[in-house]
Amino acid sequence: MNKSKRNAVIAGNWKMNNTPEQTTALINEMKPLVANADCDVVLCVPFVDIVAAVEAAKGSNIKIGAENVHFEAKGAFTGEVSAEMLTACNVEYVITGHSERRQYFGETNETVNLRSLAALNAGLKTIICVGETLEQRKQGVTKEILSMQTKIALKDVTAEQLKNVIIAYEPVWAIGTGETATAEQADEGNKFVRDAIADVYGADVAETVTIQYGGSMNAGNAEELLSKENVDGGLIGGASLKAKDFSIIVAAASK
Ligand code: 13P
């Protein structure tokens, strides 16, 4: 059983939800519910909620992350935030390459690589998202898409930096749709990602990388998904906006 070599990580991705005030209230509600977690617990929140989230999570086992980061250190990039700005706010994690960024905001495998490198160079733990569309799944190229996205995202990432990388396999068709991948599909997708990492860094290193599943993971299906050999955690959208539901997922990962 290789799963024991890896850190289980449950991360919420709040997307475009919650004001600072709502952030404080939700984290205060979550804190006691996840206090006994035997996994890493992370909440990735909108930029404007970061200060409130870090303050509310102080002294607890909840770590705070951002939902994106720009690759340049500073300059004329309206609307963007640098890695240094995040670390200065005591952010420990960041998401890169979420499919919503790729789909709606023109991000490419290349920019996801650059953003991930900037995050890793700043010492941020980086949750890199990959995932095929429904069309790609129907075309039978899921393995190729996941392999390509993973390898390009990790271009120039050293084996040492890889220790701060988490990959989230999020099939685009399962995000926010209520249509979860079956546990077998999730395990297979995560295995494709692990095989791609093994191609570049070797099988021993690949066995140590935490690979999450994301896409309609919820309180009802988390236990089955997380029981799979290659599913080392979850990246949770909708269910991370409800303290009780999120804590049930955290508990499932702690078994
Ligand atoms: P849902 O859990 O709402 O499907 O979102 C998944 C996701 O995109 C997490 O990054």
Short mmCIF file of N, CA and C in Angstrom, two decimals, residues 3-168:
data_model
loop_
_atom_site.label_atom_id
_atom_site.label_comp_id
_atom_site.label_asym_id
_atom_site.label_seq_id
_atom_site.Cartn_x
_atom_site.Cartn_y
_atom_site.Cartn_z
N LYS A 3 -0.21 4.32 -0.45
CA LYS A 3 -0.91 5.52 -0.03
C LYS A 3 -0.31 6.12 1.24
N SER A 4 0.24 5.25 2.08
CA SER A 4 0.81 5.71 3.34
C SER A 4 2.03 6.61 3.12
N LYS A 5 2.61 6.56 1.92
CA LYS A 5 3.77 7.42 1.63
C LYS A 5 3.34 8.86 1.37
N ARG A 6 2.03 9.08 1.26
CA ARG A 6 1.57 10.39 0.81
C ARG A 6 0.71 11.08 1.85
N ASN A 7 0.80 12.41 1.85
CA ASN A 7 -0.02 13.25 2.70
C ASN A 7 -1.43 13.32 2.15
N ALA A 8 -2.42 13.04 2.96
CA ALA A 8 -3.80 13.28 2.51
C ALA A 8 -4.09 14.77 2.68
N VAL A 9 -4.64 15.38 1.64
CA VAL A 9 -4.93 16.82 1.69
C VAL A 9 -6.36 17.07 1.21
N ILE A 10 -7.16 17.67 2.07
CA ILE A 10 -8.49 18.12 1.66
C ILE A 10 -8.46 19.64 1.56
N ALA A 11 -8.73 20.14 0.37
CA ALA A 11 -8.68 21.59 0.15
C ALA A 11 -10.01 22.08 -0.38
N GLY A 12 -10.49 23.15 0.19
CA GLY A 12 -11.69 23.81 -0.34
C GLY A 12 -11.27 24.84 -1.37
N ASN A 13 -12.05 24.96 -2.42
CA ASN A 13 -11.87 26.04 -3.39
C ASN A 13 -13.17 26.84 -3.38
N TRP A 14 -13.09 27.98 -2.73
CA TRP A 14 -14.33 28.76 -2.57
C TRP A 14 -14.78 29.43 -3.86
N LYS A 15 -13.90 29.51 -4.85
CA LYS A 15 -14.23 30.21 -6.11
C LYS A 15 -14.68 31.64 -5.81
N MET A 16 -15.70 32.17 -6.48
CA MET A 16 -16.09 33.57 -6.25
C MET A 16 -17.25 33.62 -5.25
N ASN A 17 -16.92 33.27 -4.01
CA ASN A 17 -17.93 33.24 -2.95
C ASN A 17 -17.34 33.79 -1.66
N ASN A 18 -18.17 34.46 -0.89
CA ASN A 18 -17.92 34.96 0.46
C ASN A 18 -17.19 36.31 0.53
N THR A 19 -17.76 37.18 1.34
CA THR A 19 -17.12 38.46 1.68
C THR A 19 -16.15 38.19 2.85
N PRO A 20 -15.31 39.16 3.20
CA PRO A 20 -14.44 38.96 4.38
C PRO A 20 -15.24 38.60 5.64
N GLU A 21 -16.35 39.29 5.84
CA GLU A 21 -17.16 39.02 7.03
C GLU A 21 -17.70 37.58 7.02
N GLN A 22 -18.19 37.15 5.86
CA GLN A 22 -18.69 35.77 5.73
C GLN A 22 -17.55 34.76 5.90
N THR A 23 -16.37 35.15 5.45
CA THR A 23 -15.19 34.30 5.57
C THR A 23 -14.89 34.01 7.04
N THR A 24 -14.86 35.07 7.83
CA THR A 24 -14.57 34.92 9.27
C THR A 24 -15.61 34.00 9.92
N ALA A 25 -16.86 34.23 9.59
CA ALA A 25 -17.93 33.43 10.21
C ALA A 25 -17.81 31.96 9.81
N LEU A 26 -17.56 31.69 8.53
CA LEU A 26 -17.51 30.30 8.06
C LEU A 26 -16.29 29.57 8.64
N ILE A 27 -15.16 30.23 8.70
CA ILE A 27 -13.97 29.58 9.25
C ILE A 27 -14.15 29.34 10.75
N ASN A 28 -14.75 30.28 11.45
CA ASN A 28 -15.01 30.06 12.88
C ASN A 28 -15.94 28.87 13.10
N GLU A 29 -16.87 28.68 12.17
CA GLU A 29 -17.78 27.54 12.28
C GLU A 29 -17.04 26.23 11.97
N MET A 30 -16.12 26.31 11.02
CA MET A 30 -15.40 25.08 10.61
C MET A 30 -14.37 24.62 11.64
N LYS A 31 -13.72 25.58 12.30
CA LYS A 31 -12.55 25.24 13.14
C LYS A 31 -12.78 24.07 14.09
N PRO A 32 -13.82 24.12 14.92
CA PRO A 32 -14.00 23.00 15.85
C PRO A 32 -14.36 21.69 15.14
N LEU A 33 -15.00 21.81 13.98
CA LEU A 33 -15.46 20.60 13.26
C LEU A 33 -14.31 19.83 12.61
N VAL A 34 -13.21 20.53 12.32
CA VAL A 34 -12.08 19.86 11.64
C VAL A 34 -10.85 19.75 12.54
N ALA A 35 -11.02 20.12 13.81
CA ALA A 35 -9.86 20.21 14.72
C ALA A 35 -9.13 18.88 14.89
N ASN A 36 -9.86 17.77 14.75
CA ASN A 36 -9.22 16.46 14.97
C ASN A 36 -8.81 15.78 13.67
N ALA A 37 -8.70 16.53 12.61
CA ALA A 37 -8.38 15.93 11.31
C ALA A 37 -7.02 15.25 11.33
N ASP A 38 -6.97 14.11 10.67
CA ASP A 38 -5.69 13.42 10.47
C ASP A 38 -5.29 13.55 8.99
N CYS A 39 -5.48 14.74 8.46
CA CYS A 39 -5.07 15.07 7.10
C CYS A 39 -4.83 16.57 7.07
N ASP A 40 -4.21 17.07 6.00
CA ASP A 40 -4.02 18.51 5.88
C ASP A 40 -5.34 19.14 5.43
N VAL A 41 -5.68 20.25 6.05
CA VAL A 41 -6.94 20.94 5.74
C VAL A 41 -6.61 22.34 5.22
N VAL A 42 -7.08 22.63 4.02
CA VAL A 42 -6.73 23.89 3.36
C VAL A 42 -8.00 24.55 2.85
N LEU A 43 -8.05 25.88 2.94
CA LEU A 43 -9.13 26.63 2.29
C LEU A 43 -8.52 27.64 1.34
N CYS A 44 -8.82 27.52 0.07
CA CYS A 44 -8.36 28.47 -0.93
C CYS A 44 -9.48 29.47 -1.16
N VAL A 45 -9.18 30.74 -0.91
CA VAL A 45 -10.24 31.75 -0.85
C VAL A 45 -9.93 32.89 -1.82
N PRO A 46 -10.94 33.71 -2.16
CA PRO A 46 -10.70 34.87 -3.02
C PRO A 46 -9.65 35.80 -2.41
N PHE A 47 -8.92 36.51 -3.27
CA PHE A 47 -7.84 37.39 -2.79
C PHE A 47 -8.31 38.32 -1.67
N VAL A 48 -9.50 38.91 -1.86
CA VAL A 48 -9.94 39.92 -0.88
C VAL A 48 -10.31 39.30 0.47
N ASP A 49 -10.43 37.99 0.53
CA ASP A 49 -10.77 37.32 1.79
C ASP A 49 -9.54 36.77 2.52
N ILE A 50 -8.37 36.89 1.89
CA ILE A 50 -7.19 36.24 2.45
C ILE A 50 -6.85 36.74 3.85
N VAL A 51 -6.85 38.05 4.02
CA VAL A 51 -6.44 38.60 5.32
C VAL A 51 -7.41 38.12 6.42
N ALA A 52 -8.68 38.18 6.13
CA ALA A 52 -9.68 37.72 7.12
C ALA A 52 -9.53 36.23 7.38
N ALA A 53 -9.25 35.46 6.33
CA ALA A 53 -9.14 34.00 6.48
C ALA A 53 -7.91 33.62 7.32
N VAL A 54 -6.79 34.28 7.05
CA VAL A 54 -5.57 33.98 7.81
C VAL A 54 -5.79 34.31 9.29
N GLU A 55 -6.42 35.43 9.53
CA GLU A 55 -6.70 35.85 10.91
C GLU A 55 -7.64 34.85 11.61
N ALA A 56 -8.70 34.47 10.92
CA ALA A 56 -9.68 33.55 11.52
C ALA A 56 -9.08 32.17 11.77
N ALA A 57 -8.17 31.75 10.91
CA ALA A 57 -7.62 30.39 11.01
C ALA A 57 -6.45 30.30 11.98
N LYS A 58 -5.99 31.44 12.47
CA LYS A 58 -4.82 31.48 13.36
C LYS A 58 -5.01 30.51 14.53
N GLY A 59 -3.97 29.72 14.82
CA GLY A 59 -4.03 28.83 15.97
C GLY A 59 -4.81 27.55 15.70
N SER A 60 -5.36 27.40 14.49
CA SER A 60 -6.09 26.18 14.15
C SER A 60 -5.28 25.34 13.16
N ASN A 61 -5.82 24.21 12.76
CA ASN A 61 -5.13 23.36 11.78
C ASN A 61 -5.54 23.68 10.35
N ILE A 62 -6.29 24.75 10.15
CA ILE A 62 -6.70 25.14 8.80
C ILE A 62 -5.62 26.04 8.17
N LYS A 63 -5.16 25.65 6.99
CA LYS A 63 -4.18 26.46 6.25
C LYS A 63 -4.91 27.24 5.15
N ILE A 64 -4.39 28.40 4.83
CA ILE A 64 -5.07 29.26 3.85
C ILE A 64 -4.31 29.30 2.53
N GLY A 65 -5.08 29.22 1.47
CA GLY A 65 -4.51 29.28 0.12
C GLY A 65 -5.21 30.33 -0.71
N ALA A 66 -4.59 30.68 -1.86
CA ALA A 66 -5.20 31.57 -2.84
C ALA A 66 -5.68 30.72 -4.01
N GLU A 67 -6.44 31.36 -4.90
CA GLU A 67 -7.03 30.62 -6.02
C GLU A 67 -6.26 30.78 -7.33
N ASN A 68 -5.24 31.65 -7.30
CA ASN A 68 -4.40 31.83 -8.49
C ASN A 68 -3.22 32.71 -8.11
N VAL A 69 -2.24 32.80 -8.97
CA VAL A 69 -1.07 33.66 -8.77
C VAL A 69 -0.50 34.00 -10.15
N HIS A 70 0.02 35.22 -10.28
CA HIS A 70 0.64 35.58 -11.56
C HIS A 70 2.11 35.18 -11.58
N PHE A 71 2.66 35.05 -12.79
CA PHE A 71 4.04 34.57 -12.87
C PHE A 71 5.08 35.67 -12.77
N GLU A 72 4.68 36.92 -13.04
CA GLU A 72 5.66 38.01 -12.92
C GLU A 72 5.75 38.48 -11.47
N ALA A 73 6.89 39.05 -11.12
CA ALA A 73 7.09 39.49 -9.73
C ALA A 73 6.33 40.77 -9.42
N LYS A 74 6.22 41.66 -10.41
CA LYS A 74 5.49 42.92 -10.22
C LYS A 74 5.31 43.59 -11.57
N GLY A 75 4.52 44.66 -11.58
CA GLY A 75 4.44 45.44 -12.81
C GLY A 75 3.03 45.66 -13.32
N ALA A 76 2.94 45.98 -14.59
CA ALA A 76 1.68 46.40 -15.19
C ALA A 76 0.85 45.18 -15.62
N PHE A 77 0.23 44.54 -14.64
CA PHE A 77 -0.60 43.36 -14.91
C PHE A 77 -1.91 43.52 -14.13
N THR A 78 -2.74 44.40 -14.64
CA THR A 78 -3.96 44.79 -13.94
C THR A 78 -4.80 43.58 -13.52
N GLY A 79 -5.16 43.55 -12.27
CA GLY A 79 -6.03 42.49 -11.78
C GLY A 79 -5.30 41.26 -11.29
N GLU A 80 -3.99 41.25 -11.40
CA GLU A 80 -3.23 40.05 -11.01
C GLU A 80 -2.54 40.25 -9.66
N VAL A 81 -2.10 39.16 -9.07
CA VAL A 81 -1.47 39.17 -7.74
C VAL A 81 -0.21 38.31 -7.81
N SER A 82 0.89 38.79 -7.23
CA SER A 82 2.16 38.04 -7.32
C SER A 82 2.31 37.06 -6.16
N ALA A 83 3.25 36.16 -6.33
CA ALA A 83 3.53 35.17 -5.28
C ALA A 83 4.02 35.86 -4.01
N GLU A 84 4.85 36.89 -4.19
CA GLU A 84 5.35 37.60 -3.01
C GLU A 84 4.22 38.28 -2.23
N MET A 85 3.25 38.80 -2.96
CA MET A 85 2.10 39.42 -2.28
C MET A 85 1.37 38.38 -1.43
N LEU A 86 1.29 37.16 -1.96
CA LEU A 86 0.58 36.10 -1.22
C LEU A 86 1.37 35.67 0.02
N THR A 87 2.67 35.42 -0.16
CA THR A 87 3.45 34.96 1.01
C THR A 87 3.52 36.06 2.07
N ALA A 88 3.50 37.32 1.63
CA ALA A 88 3.51 38.43 2.59
C ALA A 88 2.24 38.44 3.44
N CYS A 89 1.18 37.85 2.92
CA CYS A 89 -0.09 37.76 3.67
C CYS A 89 -0.21 36.41 4.40
N ASN A 90 0.90 35.67 4.48
CA ASN A 90 0.93 34.38 5.18
C ASN A 90 0.08 33.30 4.51
N VAL A 91 -0.05 33.42 3.21
CA VAL A 91 -0.70 32.36 2.44
C VAL A 91 0.30 31.22 2.26
N GLU A 92 -0.16 29.98 2.42
CA GLU A 92 0.75 28.82 2.31
C GLU A 92 0.52 28.00 1.04
N TYR A 93 -0.68 28.09 0.49
CA TYR A 93 -1.05 27.27 -0.67
C TYR A 93 -1.57 28.16 -1.80
N VAL A 94 -1.51 27.65 -3.01
CA VAL A 94 -2.17 28.35 -4.11
C VAL A 94 -2.61 27.32 -5.16
N ILE A 95 -3.75 27.60 -5.78
CA ILE A 95 -4.23 26.77 -6.89
C ILE A 95 -3.71 27.37 -8.19
N THR A 96 -3.26 26.54 -9.10
CA THR A 96 -2.96 27.01 -10.47
C THR A 96 -3.66 26.10 -11.47
N GLY A 97 -4.01 26.68 -12.61
CA GLY A 97 -4.53 25.87 -13.72
C GLY A 97 -5.93 25.34 -13.54
N HIS A 98 -6.72 25.96 -12.65
CA HIS A 98 -8.09 25.48 -12.52
C HIS A 98 -8.80 25.55 -13.89
N SER A 99 -9.65 24.59 -14.16
CA SER A 99 -10.28 24.54 -15.49
C SER A 99 -11.12 25.78 -15.78
N GLU A 100 -11.65 26.42 -14.71
CA GLU A 100 -12.41 27.65 -14.95
C GLU A 100 -11.49 28.77 -15.43
N ARG A 101 -10.24 28.78 -14.96
CA ARG A 101 -9.25 29.75 -15.45
C ARG A 101 -8.90 29.43 -16.91
N ARG A 102 -8.77 28.15 -17.21
CA ARG A 102 -8.42 27.77 -18.58
C ARG A 102 -9.58 28.08 -19.53
N GLN A 103 -10.82 27.75 -19.07
CA GLN A 103 -12.02 27.87 -19.90
C GLN A 103 -12.45 29.31 -20.13
N TYR A 104 -12.48 30.11 -19.06
CA TYR A 104 -13.06 31.46 -19.15
C TYR A 104 -12.03 32.58 -19.23
N PHE A 105 -10.79 32.30 -18.87
CA PHE A 105 -9.81 33.39 -18.77
C PHE A 105 -8.55 33.12 -19.59
N GLY A 106 -8.68 32.21 -20.54
CA GLY A 106 -7.63 32.04 -21.54
C GLY A 106 -6.31 31.47 -21.05
N GLU A 107 -6.31 30.83 -19.90
CA GLU A 107 -5.03 30.27 -19.44
C GLU A 107 -4.70 29.00 -20.23
N THR A 108 -3.42 28.83 -20.48
CA THR A 108 -2.96 27.72 -21.30
C THR A 108 -2.02 26.85 -20.47
N ASN A 109 -1.66 25.70 -21.00
CA ASN A 109 -0.70 24.85 -20.31
C ASN A 109 0.59 25.62 -20.00
N GLU A 110 0.99 26.48 -20.94
CA GLU A 110 2.23 27.23 -20.76
C GLU A 110 2.12 28.25 -19.62
N THR A 111 1.01 28.98 -19.56
CA THR A 111 0.90 29.97 -18.47
C THR A 111 0.69 29.27 -17.13
N VAL A 112 0.04 28.12 -17.16
CA VAL A 112 -0.13 27.36 -15.91
C VAL A 112 1.25 26.92 -15.41
N ASN A 113 2.12 26.53 -16.32
CA ASN A 113 3.49 26.17 -15.95
C ASN A 113 4.21 27.37 -15.33
N LEU A 114 4.09 28.54 -15.97
CA LEU A 114 4.78 29.73 -15.46
C LEU A 114 4.25 30.14 -14.10
N ARG A 115 2.94 30.09 -13.95
CA ARG A 115 2.33 30.45 -12.66
C ARG A 115 2.77 29.46 -11.58
N SER A 116 2.82 28.18 -11.93
CA SER A 116 3.22 27.17 -10.95
C SER A 116 4.68 27.37 -10.54
N LEU A 117 5.53 27.68 -11.52
CA LEU A 117 6.95 27.91 -11.20
C LEU A 117 7.11 29.12 -10.27
N ALA A 118 6.37 30.18 -10.55
CA ALA A 118 6.46 31.38 -9.70
C ALA A 118 6.03 31.04 -8.27
N ALA A 119 4.97 30.26 -8.15
CA ALA A 119 4.47 29.87 -6.83
C ALA A 119 5.51 29.02 -6.10
N LEU A 120 6.06 28.05 -6.80
CA LEU A 120 7.03 27.13 -6.17
C LEU A 120 8.31 27.87 -5.81
N ASN A 121 8.74 28.78 -6.66
CA ASN A 121 9.94 29.55 -6.35
C ASN A 121 9.76 30.42 -5.11
N ALA A 122 8.51 30.77 -4.82
CA ALA A 122 8.22 31.58 -3.64
C ALA A 122 7.96 30.70 -2.41
N GLY A 123 8.04 29.38 -2.59
CA GLY A 123 7.85 28.46 -1.46
C GLY A 123 6.40 28.11 -1.17
N LEU A 124 5.51 28.46 -2.10
CA LEU A 124 4.10 28.13 -1.89
C LEU A 124 3.83 26.67 -2.24
N LYS A 125 2.99 26.01 -1.46
CA LYS A 125 2.52 24.69 -1.84
C LYS A 125 1.49 24.90 -2.96
N THR A 126 1.68 24.21 -4.07
CA THR A 126 0.94 24.55 -5.28
C THR A 126 0.06 23.39 -5.72
N ILE A 127 -1.24 23.67 -5.78
CA ILE A 127 -2.22 22.68 -6.21
C ILE A 127 -2.49 22.91 -7.70
N ILE A 128 -1.91 22.08 -8.54
CA ILE A 128 -2.03 22.25 -9.99
C ILE A 128 -3.19 21.40 -10.49
N CYS A 129 -4.14 22.06 -11.19
CA CYS A 129 -5.33 21.32 -11.65
C CYS A 129 -5.17 20.87 -13.10
N VAL A 130 -5.59 19.65 -13.34
CA VAL A 130 -5.64 19.09 -14.70
C VAL A 130 -6.98 18.39 -14.86
N GLY A 131 -7.40 18.20 -16.11
CA GLY A 131 -8.66 17.49 -16.30
C GLY A 131 -9.13 17.57 -17.73
N GLU A 132 -9.79 16.52 -18.16
CA GLU A 132 -10.27 16.47 -19.55
C GLU A 132 -11.71 16.97 -19.63
N THR A 133 -12.08 17.48 -20.81
CA THR A 133 -13.48 17.86 -21.06
C THR A 133 -14.27 16.59 -21.40
N LEU A 134 -15.59 16.75 -21.43
CA LEU A 134 -16.44 15.61 -21.79
C LEU A 134 -16.13 15.14 -23.22
N GLU A 135 -15.92 16.13 -24.10
CA GLU A 135 -15.63 15.80 -25.49
C GLU A 135 -14.34 14.98 -25.59
N GLN A 136 -13.33 15.39 -24.86
CA GLN A 136 -12.05 14.66 -24.88
C GLN A 136 -12.22 13.25 -24.33
N ARG A 137 -13.04 13.12 -23.27
CA ARG A 137 -13.29 11.78 -22.72
C ARG A 137 -13.96 10.90 -23.78
N LYS A 138 -14.96 11.50 -24.46
CA LYS A 138 -15.68 10.73 -25.49
C LYS A 138 -14.76 10.36 -26.66
N GLN A 139 -13.78 11.22 -26.92
CA GLN A 139 -12.83 10.94 -28.01
C GLN A 139 -11.77 9.91 -27.60
N GLY A 140 -11.79 9.52 -26.34
CA GLY A 140 -10.86 8.48 -25.87
C GLY A 140 -9.44 8.96 -25.64
N VAL A 141 -9.28 10.29 -25.37
CA VAL A 141 -7.92 10.82 -25.20
C VAL A 141 -7.65 11.34 -23.77
N THR A 142 -8.44 10.84 -22.81
CA THR A 142 -8.28 11.31 -21.42
C THR A 142 -6.84 11.12 -20.93
N LYS A 143 -6.28 9.96 -21.16
CA LYS A 143 -4.93 9.67 -20.67
C LYS A 143 -3.92 10.65 -21.30
N GLU A 144 -4.06 10.88 -22.60
CA GLU A 144 -3.12 11.76 -23.30
C GLU A 144 -3.25 13.21 -22.79
N ILE A 145 -4.50 13.65 -22.61
CA ILE A 145 -4.72 15.02 -22.14
C ILE A 145 -4.13 15.19 -20.74
N LEU A 146 -4.40 14.24 -19.85
CA LEU A 146 -3.89 14.37 -18.47
C LEU A 146 -2.37 14.32 -18.44
N SER A 147 -1.81 13.47 -19.29
CA SER A 147 -0.36 13.35 -19.33
C SER A 147 0.26 14.65 -19.84
N MET A 148 -0.32 15.19 -20.91
CA MET A 148 0.23 16.43 -21.49
C MET A 148 0.10 17.59 -20.51
N GLN A 149 -1.08 17.75 -19.92
CA GLN A 149 -1.29 18.87 -18.98
C GLN A 149 -0.33 18.76 -17.80
N THR A 150 -0.16 17.54 -17.29
CA THR A 150 0.72 17.33 -16.12
C THR A 150 2.17 17.64 -16.49
N LYS A 151 2.62 17.10 -17.61
CA LYS A 151 4.04 17.27 -17.97
C LYS A 151 4.37 18.73 -18.30
N ILE A 152 3.46 19.42 -18.99
CA ILE A 152 3.76 20.82 -19.31
C ILE A 152 3.70 21.68 -18.04
N ALA A 153 2.73 21.41 -17.18
CA ALA A 153 2.64 22.18 -15.92
C ALA A 153 3.90 22.03 -15.09
N LEU A 154 4.54 20.85 -15.18
CA LEU A 154 5.71 20.57 -14.33
C LEU A 154 7.04 20.86 -15.03
N LYS A 155 6.97 21.41 -16.23
CA LYS A 155 8.23 21.69 -16.96
C LYS A 155 9.12 22.60 -16.11
N ASP A 156 10.39 22.19 -15.97
CA ASP A 156 11.40 22.95 -15.20
C ASP A 156 11.17 22.93 -13.69
N VAL A 157 10.19 22.17 -13.21
CA VAL A 157 10.01 22.00 -11.76
C VAL A 157 11.00 20.94 -11.29
N THR A 158 11.84 21.27 -10.33
CA THR A 158 12.85 20.32 -9.87
C THR A 158 12.21 19.25 -8.97
N ALA A 159 12.93 18.16 -8.79
CA ALA A 159 12.43 17.09 -7.91
C ALA A 159 12.24 17.62 -6.49
N GLU A 160 13.12 18.53 -6.09
CA GLU A 160 12.99 19.14 -4.75
C GLU A 160 11.70 19.97 -4.67
N GLN A 161 11.45 20.76 -5.74
CA GLN A 161 10.22 21.58 -5.74
C GLN A 161 8.95 20.73 -5.82
N LEU A 162 9.09 19.56 -6.44
CA LEU A 162 7.93 18.68 -6.59
C LEU A 162 7.34 18.28 -5.23
N LYS A 163 8.16 18.35 -4.18
CA LYS A 163 7.66 18.04 -2.83
C LYS A 163 6.57 19.01 -2.39
N ASN A 164 6.53 20.20 -3.02
CA ASN A 164 5.50 21.19 -2.69
C ASN A 164 4.36 21.19 -3.70
N VAL A 165 4.34 20.19 -4.58
CA VAL A 165 3.30 20.12 -5.60
C VAL A 165 2.24 19.09 -5.21
N ILE A 166 1.00 19.51 -5.37
CA ILE A 166 -0.15 18.61 -5.29
C ILE A 166 -0.82 18.72 -6.66
N ILE A 167 -1.21 17.60 -7.23
CA ILE A 167 -1.97 17.68 -8.48
C ILE A 167 -3.42 17.35 -8.15
N ALA A 168 -4.33 18.15 -8.70
CA ALA A 168 -5.75 17.85 -8.55
C ALA A 168 -6.30 17.42 -9.90
#
